[in-house]
Short mmCIF file of C-alpha atoms and ligand atoms in Angstrom, two decimals:
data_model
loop_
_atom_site.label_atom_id
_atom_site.label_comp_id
_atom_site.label_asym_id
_atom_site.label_seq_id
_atom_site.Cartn_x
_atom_site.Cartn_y
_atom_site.Cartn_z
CA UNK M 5 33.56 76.34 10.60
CA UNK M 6 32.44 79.49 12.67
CA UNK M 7 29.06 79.64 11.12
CA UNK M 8 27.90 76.23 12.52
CA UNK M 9 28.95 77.32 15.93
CA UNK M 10 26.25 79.40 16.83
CA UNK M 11 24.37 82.74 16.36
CA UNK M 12 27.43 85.22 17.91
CA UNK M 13 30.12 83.33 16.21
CA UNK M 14 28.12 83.55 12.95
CA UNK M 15 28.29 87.41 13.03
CA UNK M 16 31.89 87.29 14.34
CA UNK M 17 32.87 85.15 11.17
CA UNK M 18 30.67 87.97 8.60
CA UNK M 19 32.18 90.95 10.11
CA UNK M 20 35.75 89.29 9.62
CA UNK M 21 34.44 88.51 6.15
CA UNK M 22 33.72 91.76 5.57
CA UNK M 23 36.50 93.24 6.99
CA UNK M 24 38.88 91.18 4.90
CA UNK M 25 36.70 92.52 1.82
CA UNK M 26 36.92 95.51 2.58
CA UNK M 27 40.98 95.63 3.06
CA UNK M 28 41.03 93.14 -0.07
CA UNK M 29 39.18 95.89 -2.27
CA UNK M 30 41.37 98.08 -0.53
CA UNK M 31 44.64 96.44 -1.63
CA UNK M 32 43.36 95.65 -5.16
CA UNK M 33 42.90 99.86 -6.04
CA UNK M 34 46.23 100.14 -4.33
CA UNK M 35 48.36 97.27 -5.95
CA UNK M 36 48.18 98.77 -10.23
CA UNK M 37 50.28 101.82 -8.94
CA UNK M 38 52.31 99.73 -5.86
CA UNK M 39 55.06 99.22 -7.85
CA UNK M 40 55.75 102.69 -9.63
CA UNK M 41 55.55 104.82 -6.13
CA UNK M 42 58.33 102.19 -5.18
CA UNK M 43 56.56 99.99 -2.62
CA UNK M 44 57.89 96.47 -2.86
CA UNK M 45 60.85 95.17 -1.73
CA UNK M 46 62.56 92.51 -1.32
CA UNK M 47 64.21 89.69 1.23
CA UNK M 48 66.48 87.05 1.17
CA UNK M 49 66.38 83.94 2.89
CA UNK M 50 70.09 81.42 2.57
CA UNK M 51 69.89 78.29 1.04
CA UNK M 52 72.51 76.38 3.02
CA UNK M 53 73.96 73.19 1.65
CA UNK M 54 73.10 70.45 4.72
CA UNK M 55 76.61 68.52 3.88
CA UNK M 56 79.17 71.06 5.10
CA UNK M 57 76.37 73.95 6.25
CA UNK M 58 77.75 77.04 3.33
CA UNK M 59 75.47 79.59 1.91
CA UNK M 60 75.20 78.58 -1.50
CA UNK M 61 72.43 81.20 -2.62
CA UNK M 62 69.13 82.61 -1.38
CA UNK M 63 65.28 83.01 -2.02
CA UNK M 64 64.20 86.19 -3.25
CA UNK M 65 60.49 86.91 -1.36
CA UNK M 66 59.06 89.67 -2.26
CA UNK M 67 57.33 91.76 -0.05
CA UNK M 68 55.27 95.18 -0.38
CA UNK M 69 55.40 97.84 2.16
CA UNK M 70 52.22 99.58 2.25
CA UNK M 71 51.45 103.28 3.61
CA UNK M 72 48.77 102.11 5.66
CA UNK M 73 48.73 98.30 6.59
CA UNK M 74 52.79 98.17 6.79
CA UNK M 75 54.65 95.08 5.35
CA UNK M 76 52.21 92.92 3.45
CA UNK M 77 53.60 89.30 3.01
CA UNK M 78 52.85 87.55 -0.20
CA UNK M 79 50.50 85.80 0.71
CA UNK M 80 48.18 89.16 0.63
CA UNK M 81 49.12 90.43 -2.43
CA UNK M 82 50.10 87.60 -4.72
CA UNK M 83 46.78 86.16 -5.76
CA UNK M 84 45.70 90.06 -6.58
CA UNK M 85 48.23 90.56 -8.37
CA UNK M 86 47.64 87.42 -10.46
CA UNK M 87 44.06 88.32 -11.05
CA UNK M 88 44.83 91.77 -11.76
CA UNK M 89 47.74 90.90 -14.10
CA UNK M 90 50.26 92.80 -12.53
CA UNK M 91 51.89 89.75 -11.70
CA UNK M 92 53.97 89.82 -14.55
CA UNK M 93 55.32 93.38 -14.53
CA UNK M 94 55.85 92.72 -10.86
CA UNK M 95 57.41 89.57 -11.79
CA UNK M 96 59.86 90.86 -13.59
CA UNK M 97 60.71 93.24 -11.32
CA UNK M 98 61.48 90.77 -8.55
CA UNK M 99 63.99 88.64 -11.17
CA UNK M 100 65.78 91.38 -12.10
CA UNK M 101 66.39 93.08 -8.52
CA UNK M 102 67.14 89.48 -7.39
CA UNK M 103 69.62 88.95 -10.12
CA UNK M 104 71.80 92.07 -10.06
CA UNK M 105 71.52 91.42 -5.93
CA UNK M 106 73.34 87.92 -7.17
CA UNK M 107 76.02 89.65 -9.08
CA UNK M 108 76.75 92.10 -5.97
CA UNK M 109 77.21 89.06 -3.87
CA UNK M 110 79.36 87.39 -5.95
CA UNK M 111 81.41 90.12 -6.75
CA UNK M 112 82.01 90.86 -2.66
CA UNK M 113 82.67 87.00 -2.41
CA UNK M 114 84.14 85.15 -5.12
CA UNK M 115 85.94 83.10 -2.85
CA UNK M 116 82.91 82.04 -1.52
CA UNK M 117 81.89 79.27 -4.47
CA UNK M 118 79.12 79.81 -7.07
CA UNK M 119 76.35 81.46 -5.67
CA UNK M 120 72.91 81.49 -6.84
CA UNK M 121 69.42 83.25 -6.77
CA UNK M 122 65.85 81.56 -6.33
CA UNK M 123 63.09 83.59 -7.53
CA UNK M 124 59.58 82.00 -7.82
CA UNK M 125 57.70 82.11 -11.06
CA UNK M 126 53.87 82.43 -11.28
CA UNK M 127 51.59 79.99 -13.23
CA UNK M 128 50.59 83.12 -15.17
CA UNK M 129 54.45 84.39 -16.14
CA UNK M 130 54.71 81.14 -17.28
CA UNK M 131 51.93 81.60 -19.91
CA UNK M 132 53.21 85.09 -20.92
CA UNK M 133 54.87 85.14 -24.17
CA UNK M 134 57.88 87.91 -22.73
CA UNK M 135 59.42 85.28 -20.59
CA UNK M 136 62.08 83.92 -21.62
CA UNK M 137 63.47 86.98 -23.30
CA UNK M 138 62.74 88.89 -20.59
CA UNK M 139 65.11 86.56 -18.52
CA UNK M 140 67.53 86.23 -21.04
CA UNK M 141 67.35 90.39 -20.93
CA UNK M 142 67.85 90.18 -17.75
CA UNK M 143 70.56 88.45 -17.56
CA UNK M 144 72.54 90.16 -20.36
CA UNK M 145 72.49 93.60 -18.14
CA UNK M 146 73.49 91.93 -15.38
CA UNK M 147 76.26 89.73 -17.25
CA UNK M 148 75.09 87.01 -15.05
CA UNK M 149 75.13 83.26 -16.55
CA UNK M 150 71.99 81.43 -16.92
CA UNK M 151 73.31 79.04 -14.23
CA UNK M 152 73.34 81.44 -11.34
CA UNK M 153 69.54 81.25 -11.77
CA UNK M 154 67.26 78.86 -10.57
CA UNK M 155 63.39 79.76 -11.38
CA UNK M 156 60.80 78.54 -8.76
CA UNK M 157 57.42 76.75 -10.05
CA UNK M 158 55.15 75.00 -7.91
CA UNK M 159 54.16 71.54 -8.24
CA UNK M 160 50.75 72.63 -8.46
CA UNK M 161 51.54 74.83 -11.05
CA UNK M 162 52.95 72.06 -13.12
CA UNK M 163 50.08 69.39 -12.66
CA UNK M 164 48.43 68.38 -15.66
CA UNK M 165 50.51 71.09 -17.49
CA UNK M 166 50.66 71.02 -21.74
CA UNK M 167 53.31 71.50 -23.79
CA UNK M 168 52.99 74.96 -24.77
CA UNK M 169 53.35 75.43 -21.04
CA UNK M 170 56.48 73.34 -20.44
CA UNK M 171 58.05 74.59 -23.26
CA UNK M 172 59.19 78.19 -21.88
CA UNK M 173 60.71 76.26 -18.59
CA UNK M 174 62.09 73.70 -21.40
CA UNK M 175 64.09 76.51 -23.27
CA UNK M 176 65.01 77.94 -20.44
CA UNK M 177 66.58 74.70 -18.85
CA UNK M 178 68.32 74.33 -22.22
CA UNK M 179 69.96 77.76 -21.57
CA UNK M 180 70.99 76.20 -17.95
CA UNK M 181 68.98 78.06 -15.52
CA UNK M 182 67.67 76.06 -13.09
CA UNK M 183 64.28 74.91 -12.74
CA UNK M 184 62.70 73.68 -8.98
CA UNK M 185 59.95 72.18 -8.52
CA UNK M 186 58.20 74.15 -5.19
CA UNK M 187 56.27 72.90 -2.21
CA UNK M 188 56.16 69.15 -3.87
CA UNK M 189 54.74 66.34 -2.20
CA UNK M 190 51.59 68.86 -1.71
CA UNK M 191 50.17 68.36 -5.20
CA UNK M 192 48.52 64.84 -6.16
CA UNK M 193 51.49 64.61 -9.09
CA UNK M 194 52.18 61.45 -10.16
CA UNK M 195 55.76 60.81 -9.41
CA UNK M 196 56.46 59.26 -12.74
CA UNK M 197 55.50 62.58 -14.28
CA UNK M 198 58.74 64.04 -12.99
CA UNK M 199 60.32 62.66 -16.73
CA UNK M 200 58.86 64.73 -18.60
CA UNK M 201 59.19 68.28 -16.53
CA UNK M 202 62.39 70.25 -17.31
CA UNK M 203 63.29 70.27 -13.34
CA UNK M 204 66.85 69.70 -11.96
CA UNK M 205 65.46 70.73 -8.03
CA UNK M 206 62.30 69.45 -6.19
CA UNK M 207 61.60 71.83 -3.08
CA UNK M 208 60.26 69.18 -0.46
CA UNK M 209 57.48 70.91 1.01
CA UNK M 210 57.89 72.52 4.81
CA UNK M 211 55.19 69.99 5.80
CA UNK M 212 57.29 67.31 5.47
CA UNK M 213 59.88 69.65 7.68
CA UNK M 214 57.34 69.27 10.27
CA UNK M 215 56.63 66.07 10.51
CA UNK M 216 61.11 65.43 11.63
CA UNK M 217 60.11 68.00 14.50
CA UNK M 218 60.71 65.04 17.04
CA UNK M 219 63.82 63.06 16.74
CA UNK M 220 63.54 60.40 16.46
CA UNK M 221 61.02 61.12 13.72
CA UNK M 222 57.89 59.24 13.01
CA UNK M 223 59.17 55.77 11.10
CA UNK M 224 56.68 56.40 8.06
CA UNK M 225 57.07 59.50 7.70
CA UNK M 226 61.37 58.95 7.65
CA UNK M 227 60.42 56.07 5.11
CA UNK M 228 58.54 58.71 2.44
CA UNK M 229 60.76 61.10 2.83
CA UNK M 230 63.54 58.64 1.94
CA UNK M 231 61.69 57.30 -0.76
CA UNK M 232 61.26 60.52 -2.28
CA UNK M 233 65.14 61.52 -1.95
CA UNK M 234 66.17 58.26 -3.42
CA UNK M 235 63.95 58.55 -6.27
CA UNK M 236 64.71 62.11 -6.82
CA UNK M 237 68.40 61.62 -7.04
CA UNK M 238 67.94 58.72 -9.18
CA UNK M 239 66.23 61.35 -11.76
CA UNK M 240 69.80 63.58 -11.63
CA UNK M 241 67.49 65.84 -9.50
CA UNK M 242 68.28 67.56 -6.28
CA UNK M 243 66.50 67.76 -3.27
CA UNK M 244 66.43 71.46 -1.30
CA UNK M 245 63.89 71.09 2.18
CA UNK M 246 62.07 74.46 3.33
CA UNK M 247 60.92 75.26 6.68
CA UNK M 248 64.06 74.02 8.73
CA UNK M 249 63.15 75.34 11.86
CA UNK M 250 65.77 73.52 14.54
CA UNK M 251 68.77 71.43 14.59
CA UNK M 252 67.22 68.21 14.74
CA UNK M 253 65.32 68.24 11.73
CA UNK M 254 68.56 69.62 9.45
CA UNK M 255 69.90 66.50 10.80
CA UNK M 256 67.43 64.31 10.06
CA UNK M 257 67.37 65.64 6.99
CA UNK M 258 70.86 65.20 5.92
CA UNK M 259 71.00 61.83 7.46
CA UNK M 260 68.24 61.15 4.97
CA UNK M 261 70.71 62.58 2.19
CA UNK M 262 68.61 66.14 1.06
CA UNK M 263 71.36 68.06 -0.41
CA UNK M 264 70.27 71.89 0.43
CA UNK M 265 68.18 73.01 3.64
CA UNK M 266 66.50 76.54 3.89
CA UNK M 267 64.73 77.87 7.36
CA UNK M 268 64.48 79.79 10.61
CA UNK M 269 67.22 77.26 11.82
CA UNK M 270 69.81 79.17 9.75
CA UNK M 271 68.18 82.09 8.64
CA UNK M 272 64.92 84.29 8.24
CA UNK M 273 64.54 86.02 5.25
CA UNK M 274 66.30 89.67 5.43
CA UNK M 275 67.80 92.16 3.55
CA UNK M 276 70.30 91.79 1.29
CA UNK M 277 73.05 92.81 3.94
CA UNK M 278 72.71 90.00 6.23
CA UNK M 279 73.42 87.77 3.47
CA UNK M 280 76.98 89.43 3.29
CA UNK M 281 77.57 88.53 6.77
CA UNK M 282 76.45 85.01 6.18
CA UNK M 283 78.23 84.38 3.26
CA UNK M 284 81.57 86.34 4.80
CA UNK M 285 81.16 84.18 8.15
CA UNK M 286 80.68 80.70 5.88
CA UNK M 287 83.91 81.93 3.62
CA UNK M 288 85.94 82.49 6.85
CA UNK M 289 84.69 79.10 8.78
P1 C2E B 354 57.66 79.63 -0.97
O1 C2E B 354 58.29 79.89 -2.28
O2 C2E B 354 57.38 78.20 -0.63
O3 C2E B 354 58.61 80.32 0.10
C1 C2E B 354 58.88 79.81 1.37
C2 C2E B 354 58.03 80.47 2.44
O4 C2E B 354 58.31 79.87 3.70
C3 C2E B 354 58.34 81.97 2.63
O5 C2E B 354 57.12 82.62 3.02
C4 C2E B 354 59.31 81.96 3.80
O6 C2E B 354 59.36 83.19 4.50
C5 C2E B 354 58.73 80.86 4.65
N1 C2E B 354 59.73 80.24 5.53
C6 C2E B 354 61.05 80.12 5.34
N2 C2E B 354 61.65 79.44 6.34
C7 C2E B 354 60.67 79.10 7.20
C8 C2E B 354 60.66 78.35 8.45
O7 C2E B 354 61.67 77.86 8.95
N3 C2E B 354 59.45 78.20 9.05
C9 C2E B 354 58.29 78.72 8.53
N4 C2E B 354 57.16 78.53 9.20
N5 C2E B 354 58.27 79.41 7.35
C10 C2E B 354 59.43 79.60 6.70
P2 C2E B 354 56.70 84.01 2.39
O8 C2E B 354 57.89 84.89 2.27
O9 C2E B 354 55.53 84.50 3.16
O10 C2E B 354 56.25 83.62 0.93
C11 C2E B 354 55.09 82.85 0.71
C12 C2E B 354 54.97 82.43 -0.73
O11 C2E B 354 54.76 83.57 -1.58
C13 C2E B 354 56.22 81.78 -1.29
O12 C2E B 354 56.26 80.43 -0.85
C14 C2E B 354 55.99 81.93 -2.78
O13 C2E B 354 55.14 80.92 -3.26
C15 C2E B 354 55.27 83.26 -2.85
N6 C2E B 354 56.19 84.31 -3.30
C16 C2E B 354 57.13 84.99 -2.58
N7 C2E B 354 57.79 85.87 -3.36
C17 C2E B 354 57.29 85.74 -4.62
C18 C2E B 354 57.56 86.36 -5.90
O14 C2E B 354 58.44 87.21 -6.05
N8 C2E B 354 56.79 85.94 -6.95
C19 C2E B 354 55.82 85.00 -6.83
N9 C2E B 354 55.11 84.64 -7.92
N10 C2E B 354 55.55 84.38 -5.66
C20 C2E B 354 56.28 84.75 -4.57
MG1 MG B 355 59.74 79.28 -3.39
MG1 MG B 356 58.51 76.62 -1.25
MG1 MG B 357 56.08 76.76 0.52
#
């Protein structure tokens, strides 16, 4: 875009080029050894349930806190990590911090209703053979059931996918963890494909969010997002929105009859404290 612009914009864009090389390089030496010295962490972000606004679980998002360039979102680090492979060590870090941080919260609030824990998968955990024992592991030491879990794959991840892909996420819906299916509607899936994934959750994607900024929202865009609900719960599947950012849009949304909301609107992602308050506010009205 910058490079047809003109001779000084053309430079501009090269030196940002290189500068993001250079921190990328940076970041790739750094990330093999990230996660013994103890630099990741992670937040959680509510998953409220639109019909009568409780906390009924949270998104684990991991995030890596590093000596020189602070707190690194995803975003950064993610893809390297897939390349690089740590991605699965990492990986499994992430599911079982999130899942003991599950058995803490419903220990301090059993009153509260079942809780449970999102943590998103990558396309290459899903192709590595440890996975479901590793989960099942995981699990076990946390004396968690399967059903407090809900694994996060993205639509993307999913198109065009094989068997011997699908059949990890099969066993493990047999088991009864969860599976969602993350940031749909922004793959080219063909709906009647839904069938034959193992997925009890499609995550609308925070685009749609967007476009139910303005209420009233714009009349096609209601109309898909309707469409998508109504075919989603006529599949048994439910439908969780991201990127509620205001009032009018978790109304919209419900009106429209998604089940779960996540967003700004209730929550940012945080440490695992503020989800005590929330969930200790929801349990006393
Ligand atoms: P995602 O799974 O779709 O997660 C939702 C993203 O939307 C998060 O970004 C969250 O902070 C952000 N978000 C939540 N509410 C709002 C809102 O109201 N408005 C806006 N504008 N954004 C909102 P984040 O934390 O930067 O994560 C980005 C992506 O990184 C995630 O997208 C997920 O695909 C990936 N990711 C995060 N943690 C992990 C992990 O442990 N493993 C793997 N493989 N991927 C992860
Ligand atoms: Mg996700
Ligand atoms: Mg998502
Ligand atoms: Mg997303």
């Amino acid at each position: 875009r910058a490079k047809s612009a003109g001779g000084n914009r053309f430079e501009l864009a090269d030196e940002e080029a290189d500068a993001r090389a250079i921190t990328r390089h940076g970041l790739t030496t750094a990330l093999p050894t990230a996660l013994d010295r103890g630099e990741f962490f992670i937040e959680y972000q509510p998953l409220v349930h639109l019909g009568d606004g409780s906390v009924r679980g949270a998104e684990a998002l991991v995030r890596w806190l590093h000596p020189q360039h602070g707190v690194l979102g995803p975003d950064r680090f993610i893809p390297l990590a897939e390349h690089t492979g740590l991605i699965v060590p990492l990986g499994r870090w992430v599911l079982e911090q999130s899942v003991r941080q599950a058995r803490e919260w419903r220990e301090r609030h059993d009153d509260a209703g079942p809780f449970r824990i999102n943590v998103n998968l990558s396309p290459c955990q899903l192709t590595h053979p440890g996975l479901v024992q590793d989960t099942v592991d995981i699990l076990e030491r946390a004396g968690m059931a399967p059903d407090a879990l809900c694994l996060e794959v993205t639509e993307s991840a999913l198109i065009g996918a094989d068997d011997a892909l699908l059949k990890p996420l099969r066993r493990l819906a047999d088991m009864g963890v969860d599976i969602a299916l993350d940031d749909f509607g922004t793959g080219y899936s063909n709906l009647a494909n839904l069938r034959r994934l193992p997925v009890s959750i499609l995550k609308l994607d925070r685009s749609f969010t967007q476009s139910m900024q303005r209420f009233p929202a714009d009349p096609v865009d209601l109309k898909i997002v309707e469409g998508i609900v109504s075919l989603a719960h006529s599949l048994s599947l439910a439908v969780t929105v991201e990127g509620v950012e205001t009032g009018a849009q978790a109304e919209q949304l419900r009106i429209l009859g998604c089940d779960t909301a996540q967003g700004w609107y209730y929550a940012r992602p945080g440490p695992p404290e503020r989800l005590h308050e929330l969930a200790l506010v929801d349990a006393t009205g």
